[in-house]
Amino acid sequence: MRKTAYRDAMHPLLRRAVLVLRRSIAVCWSLSWWTTAGLRDRRTRPTGMRLLVLGLLVGALVGWSNGKIIHVIQEKELPRPVTPPPAGATWARVMTTGYCPCWRCCGLEANGHTSINRDVSTHPFGLASDPGMMPYHTELQIPGYGQAEVDDTGGRMRQDARKDLFHLDLRFVTHEEAQRWGVRWMWIAVPRDSKAAALAP
């Protein structure tokens, strides 16, 4: 008795599932006929083939570009350290960004050398700053990046320095790594006699 009731209850569901399946197949068949109509006619076959190849190429390009999308990290500002800075240094608030030696970051005149003529192939990591704000060859410890030397500069850093903004551009090997760094505000220890140390927090 229970088996018969269960079978009777399932019949409407099965019929509905079969109906949905048939309609889906019919829709797919009509779409496939419409998309391949140009290929079945001998007169329009060359144009249809070109459009088909173009569509496949565009789809492949879009899929590849989506796989290359870079998720830029926008972190909250790191708090000012509660411990005292090293001897001869003070805490300074800095905006950090990332760059790499490619033409997109350094322009068409990029030659693989920093502004003090350091070869980036042998010195892949370093810092770009306004020299008046932070002198060349200054060693700085950047949270999440490590210890690096100021060996480069850039127009954006110099413009920000004129606005009394301490800006460091961190050098990475690849463009993807630089973009992934995003914009991060933090506090770092800087020499007490640097202009960056004199900026109001």
Short mmCIF file of C-alpha atoms in Angstrom, two decimals:
data_model
loop_
_atom_site.label_atom_id
_atom_site.label_comp_id
_atom_site.label_asym_id
_atom_site.label_seq_id
_atom_site.Cartn_x
_atom_site.Cartn_y
_atom_site.Cartn_z
CA MET A 1 0.00 0.00 0.00
CA ARG A 2 2.82 2.38 0.89
CA LYS A 3 4.72 1.51 -2.34
CA THR A 4 1.67 2.28 -4.48
CA ALA A 5 1.09 5.63 -2.75
CA TYR A 6 4.77 6.54 -3.14
CA ARG A 7 4.68 5.65 -6.86
CA ASP A 8 1.51 7.68 -7.41
CA ALA A 9 3.06 10.66 -5.62
CA MET A 10 6.21 10.49 -7.73
CA HIS A 11 4.43 10.33 -11.08
CA PRO A 12 3.58 14.07 -11.26
CA LEU A 13 7.18 14.96 -10.37
CA LEU A 14 8.57 12.62 -12.99
CA ARG A 15 6.21 13.94 -15.62
CA ARG A 16 7.20 17.51 -14.80
CA ALA A 17 10.91 16.63 -14.93
CA VAL A 18 10.50 14.96 -18.32
CA LEU A 19 8.58 17.96 -19.62
CA VAL A 20 11.28 20.39 -18.45
CA LEU A 21 13.96 18.19 -20.00
CA ARG A 22 12.15 18.09 -23.34
CA ARG A 23 11.70 21.86 -23.39
CA SER A 24 15.37 22.40 -22.55
CA ILE A 25 16.43 20.10 -25.37
CA ALA A 26 14.11 21.92 -27.78
CA VAL A 27 15.53 25.32 -26.80
CA CYS A 28 19.13 24.09 -27.14
CA TRP A 29 18.32 22.58 -30.55
CA SER A 30 16.75 25.81 -31.80
CA LEU A 31 19.74 27.81 -30.59
CA SER A 32 22.19 25.41 -32.21
CA TRP A 33 20.25 25.62 -35.49
CA TRP A 34 20.33 29.43 -35.35
CA THR A 35 24.05 29.65 -34.55
CA THR A 36 25.06 27.19 -37.28
CA ALA A 37 22.66 28.37 -40.00
CA GLY A 38 25.43 30.31 -41.71
CA LEU A 39 27.61 27.21 -41.87
CA ARG A 40 25.03 25.00 -43.58
CA ASP A 41 24.47 27.33 -46.52
CA ARG A 42 27.32 27.04 -49.05
CA ARG A 43 27.03 30.70 -50.02
CA THR A 44 27.43 32.01 -46.46
CA ARG A 45 29.77 29.30 -45.17
CA PRO A 46 33.03 31.35 -45.50
CA THR A 47 31.51 34.30 -43.64
CA GLY A 48 30.04 31.98 -41.04
CA MET A 49 33.40 30.31 -40.50
CA ARG A 50 35.12 33.65 -40.06
CA LEU A 51 32.53 34.78 -37.54
CA LEU A 52 32.78 31.47 -35.68
CA VAL A 53 36.57 31.71 -35.46
CA LEU A 54 36.34 35.35 -34.40
CA GLY A 55 33.85 34.46 -31.66
CA LEU A 56 36.08 31.66 -30.39
CA LEU A 57 39.09 33.98 -30.33
CA VAL A 58 37.18 36.70 -28.48
CA GLY A 59 35.90 34.15 -25.97
CA ALA A 60 39.39 32.78 -25.41
CA LEU A 61 40.75 36.31 -24.97
CA VAL A 62 38.06 37.25 -22.47
CA GLY A 63 38.62 34.04 -20.54
CA TRP A 64 42.37 34.63 -20.46
CA SER A 65 41.97 38.24 -19.34
CA ASN A 66 39.57 37.22 -16.57
CA GLY A 67 42.17 34.77 -15.35
CA LYS A 68 44.68 37.64 -15.25
CA ILE A 69 42.49 39.96 -13.21
CA ILE A 70 44.51 41.25 -10.31
CA HIS A 71 42.83 41.68 -6.98
CA VAL A 72 44.34 44.81 -5.52
CA ILE A 73 44.61 44.77 -1.76
CA GLN A 74 43.32 47.91 -0.08
CA GLU A 75 44.20 47.42 3.55
CA LYS A 76 43.21 49.61 6.42
CA GLU A 77 45.92 51.87 7.77
CA LEU A 78 48.27 50.11 10.11
CA PRO A 79 48.26 51.70 13.57
CA ARG A 80 51.18 53.69 14.88
CA PRO A 81 53.56 51.42 16.81
CA VAL A 82 53.33 51.64 20.57
CA THR A 83 57.00 50.80 21.10
CA PRO A 84 59.70 53.47 20.71
CA PRO A 85 61.57 53.60 17.37
CA PRO A 86 65.22 52.58 17.06
CA ALA A 87 67.87 54.98 18.27
CA GLY A 88 68.24 58.01 16.00
CA ALA A 89 64.90 57.37 14.31
CA THR A 90 61.29 58.44 14.67
CA TRP A 91 57.96 57.09 13.47
CA ALA A 92 56.65 58.61 10.25
CA ARG A 93 53.36 58.05 8.47
CA VAL A 94 53.88 56.96 4.86
CA MET A 95 51.77 56.04 1.86
CA THR A 96 53.23 53.03 0.06
CA THR A 97 52.49 51.85 -3.46
CA GLY A 98 54.08 49.27 -5.74
CA TYR A 99 55.84 49.46 -9.09
CA CYS A 100 57.97 47.29 -11.35
CA PRO A 101 60.56 48.12 -14.05
CA CYS A 102 58.06 47.65 -16.90
CA TRP A 103 57.03 50.43 -19.30
CA ARG A 104 53.58 50.62 -17.74
CA CYS A 105 55.07 51.65 -14.42
CA CYS A 106 58.19 53.52 -15.55
CA GLY A 107 57.17 54.84 -18.95
CA LEU A 108 58.49 54.12 -22.44
CA GLU A 109 61.92 55.46 -21.47
CA ALA A 110 62.42 52.69 -18.88
CA ASN A 111 65.90 51.19 -19.31
CA GLY A 112 66.14 48.78 -16.37
CA HIS A 113 68.15 51.18 -14.20
CA THR A 114 67.12 53.29 -11.23
CA SER A 115 67.72 57.02 -10.93
CA ILE A 116 71.08 56.31 -9.26
CA ASN A 117 71.92 53.87 -12.07
CA ARG A 118 71.37 50.64 -10.17
CA ASP A 119 70.60 47.66 -12.41
CA VAL A 120 67.22 46.29 -11.36
CA SER A 121 68.14 42.82 -12.62
CA THR A 122 70.74 42.59 -9.85
CA HIS A 123 68.77 44.77 -7.40
CA PRO A 124 65.15 43.66 -7.95
CA PHE A 125 63.90 45.22 -4.71
CA GLY A 126 64.21 48.82 -3.65
CA LEU A 127 62.36 52.00 -2.78
CA ALA A 128 61.51 55.08 -4.81
CA SER A 129 61.06 58.37 -2.99
CA ASP A 130 61.53 62.06 -3.32
CA PRO A 131 65.26 62.53 -2.55
CA GLY A 132 64.52 65.64 -0.53
CA MET A 133 62.01 63.73 1.59
CA MET A 134 64.19 60.63 2.03
CA PRO A 135 67.81 60.68 0.77
CA TYR A 136 69.19 58.01 -1.53
CA HIS A 137 70.88 54.96 0.05
CA THR A 138 68.70 55.21 3.18
CA GLU A 139 67.79 51.76 4.50
CA LEU A 140 64.18 51.43 5.62
CA GLN A 141 62.18 48.57 7.09
CA ILE A 142 58.75 48.25 5.44
CA PRO A 143 56.16 46.00 7.14
CA GLY A 144 55.09 43.27 4.76
CA TYR A 145 57.91 44.05 2.33
CA GLY A 146 61.17 43.90 4.25
CA GLN A 147 64.31 46.01 4.48
CA ALA A 148 65.22 47.91 1.33
CA GLU A 149 67.27 50.86 0.17
CA VAL A 150 66.05 54.09 -1.38
CA ASP A 151 67.59 54.00 -4.85
CA ASP A 152 64.97 55.50 -7.16
CA THR A 153 62.52 58.35 -7.54
CA GLY A 154 59.44 59.19 -9.54
CA GLY A 155 57.25 62.09 -10.54
CA ARG A 156 54.40 61.00 -8.30
CA MET A 157 56.70 60.85 -5.27
CA ARG A 158 58.05 64.34 -5.95
CA GLN A 159 54.56 65.75 -6.48
CA ASP A 160 53.35 64.26 -3.19
CA ALA A 161 56.42 65.64 -1.40
CA ARG A 162 55.44 69.15 -2.48
CA LYS A 163 52.14 68.49 -0.70
CA ASP A 164 54.04 67.39 2.44
CA LEU A 165 53.05 63.78 1.84
CA PHE A 166 55.62 61.06 2.42
CA HIS A 167 55.23 58.56 -0.43
CA LEU A 168 57.31 55.44 -1.02
CA ASP A 169 57.03 53.32 -4.16
CA LEU A 170 58.10 49.73 -3.53
CA ARG A 171 59.81 47.91 -6.40
CA PHE A 172 58.65 44.41 -7.32
CA VAL A 173 59.82 41.95 -9.94
CA THR A 174 56.51 41.61 -11.80
CA HIS A 175 53.68 44.00 -12.60
CA GLU A 176 51.17 41.64 -10.98
CA GLU A 177 53.00 41.78 -7.64
CA ALA A 178 53.19 45.56 -7.78
CA GLN A 179 49.48 45.90 -8.51
CA ARG A 180 48.61 43.38 -5.82
CA TRP A 181 50.33 45.56 -3.21
CA GLY A 182 47.83 48.33 -3.91
CA VAL A 183 47.93 51.40 -1.64
CA ARG A 184 48.88 50.84 1.97
CA TRP A 185 49.25 53.43 4.70
CA MET A 186 51.58 52.59 7.55
CA TRP A 187 54.09 53.90 10.06
CA ILE A 188 57.79 53.23 9.60
CA ALA A 189 60.97 54.27 11.40
CA VAL A 190 62.86 57.00 9.52
CA PRO A 191 66.06 58.88 10.35
CA ARG A 192 65.35 61.72 12.75
CA ASP A 193 67.16 64.26 10.55
CA SER A 194 65.12 63.46 7.40
CA LYS A 195 62.37 65.71 6.08
CA ALA A 196 59.89 62.87 6.43
CA ALA A 197 60.49 62.87 10.19
CA ALA A 198 59.52 66.54 10.42
CA LEU A 199 56.10 66.07 8.83
CA ALA A 200 53.12 66.45 11.10
CA PRO A 201 51.44 63.05 11.77
#
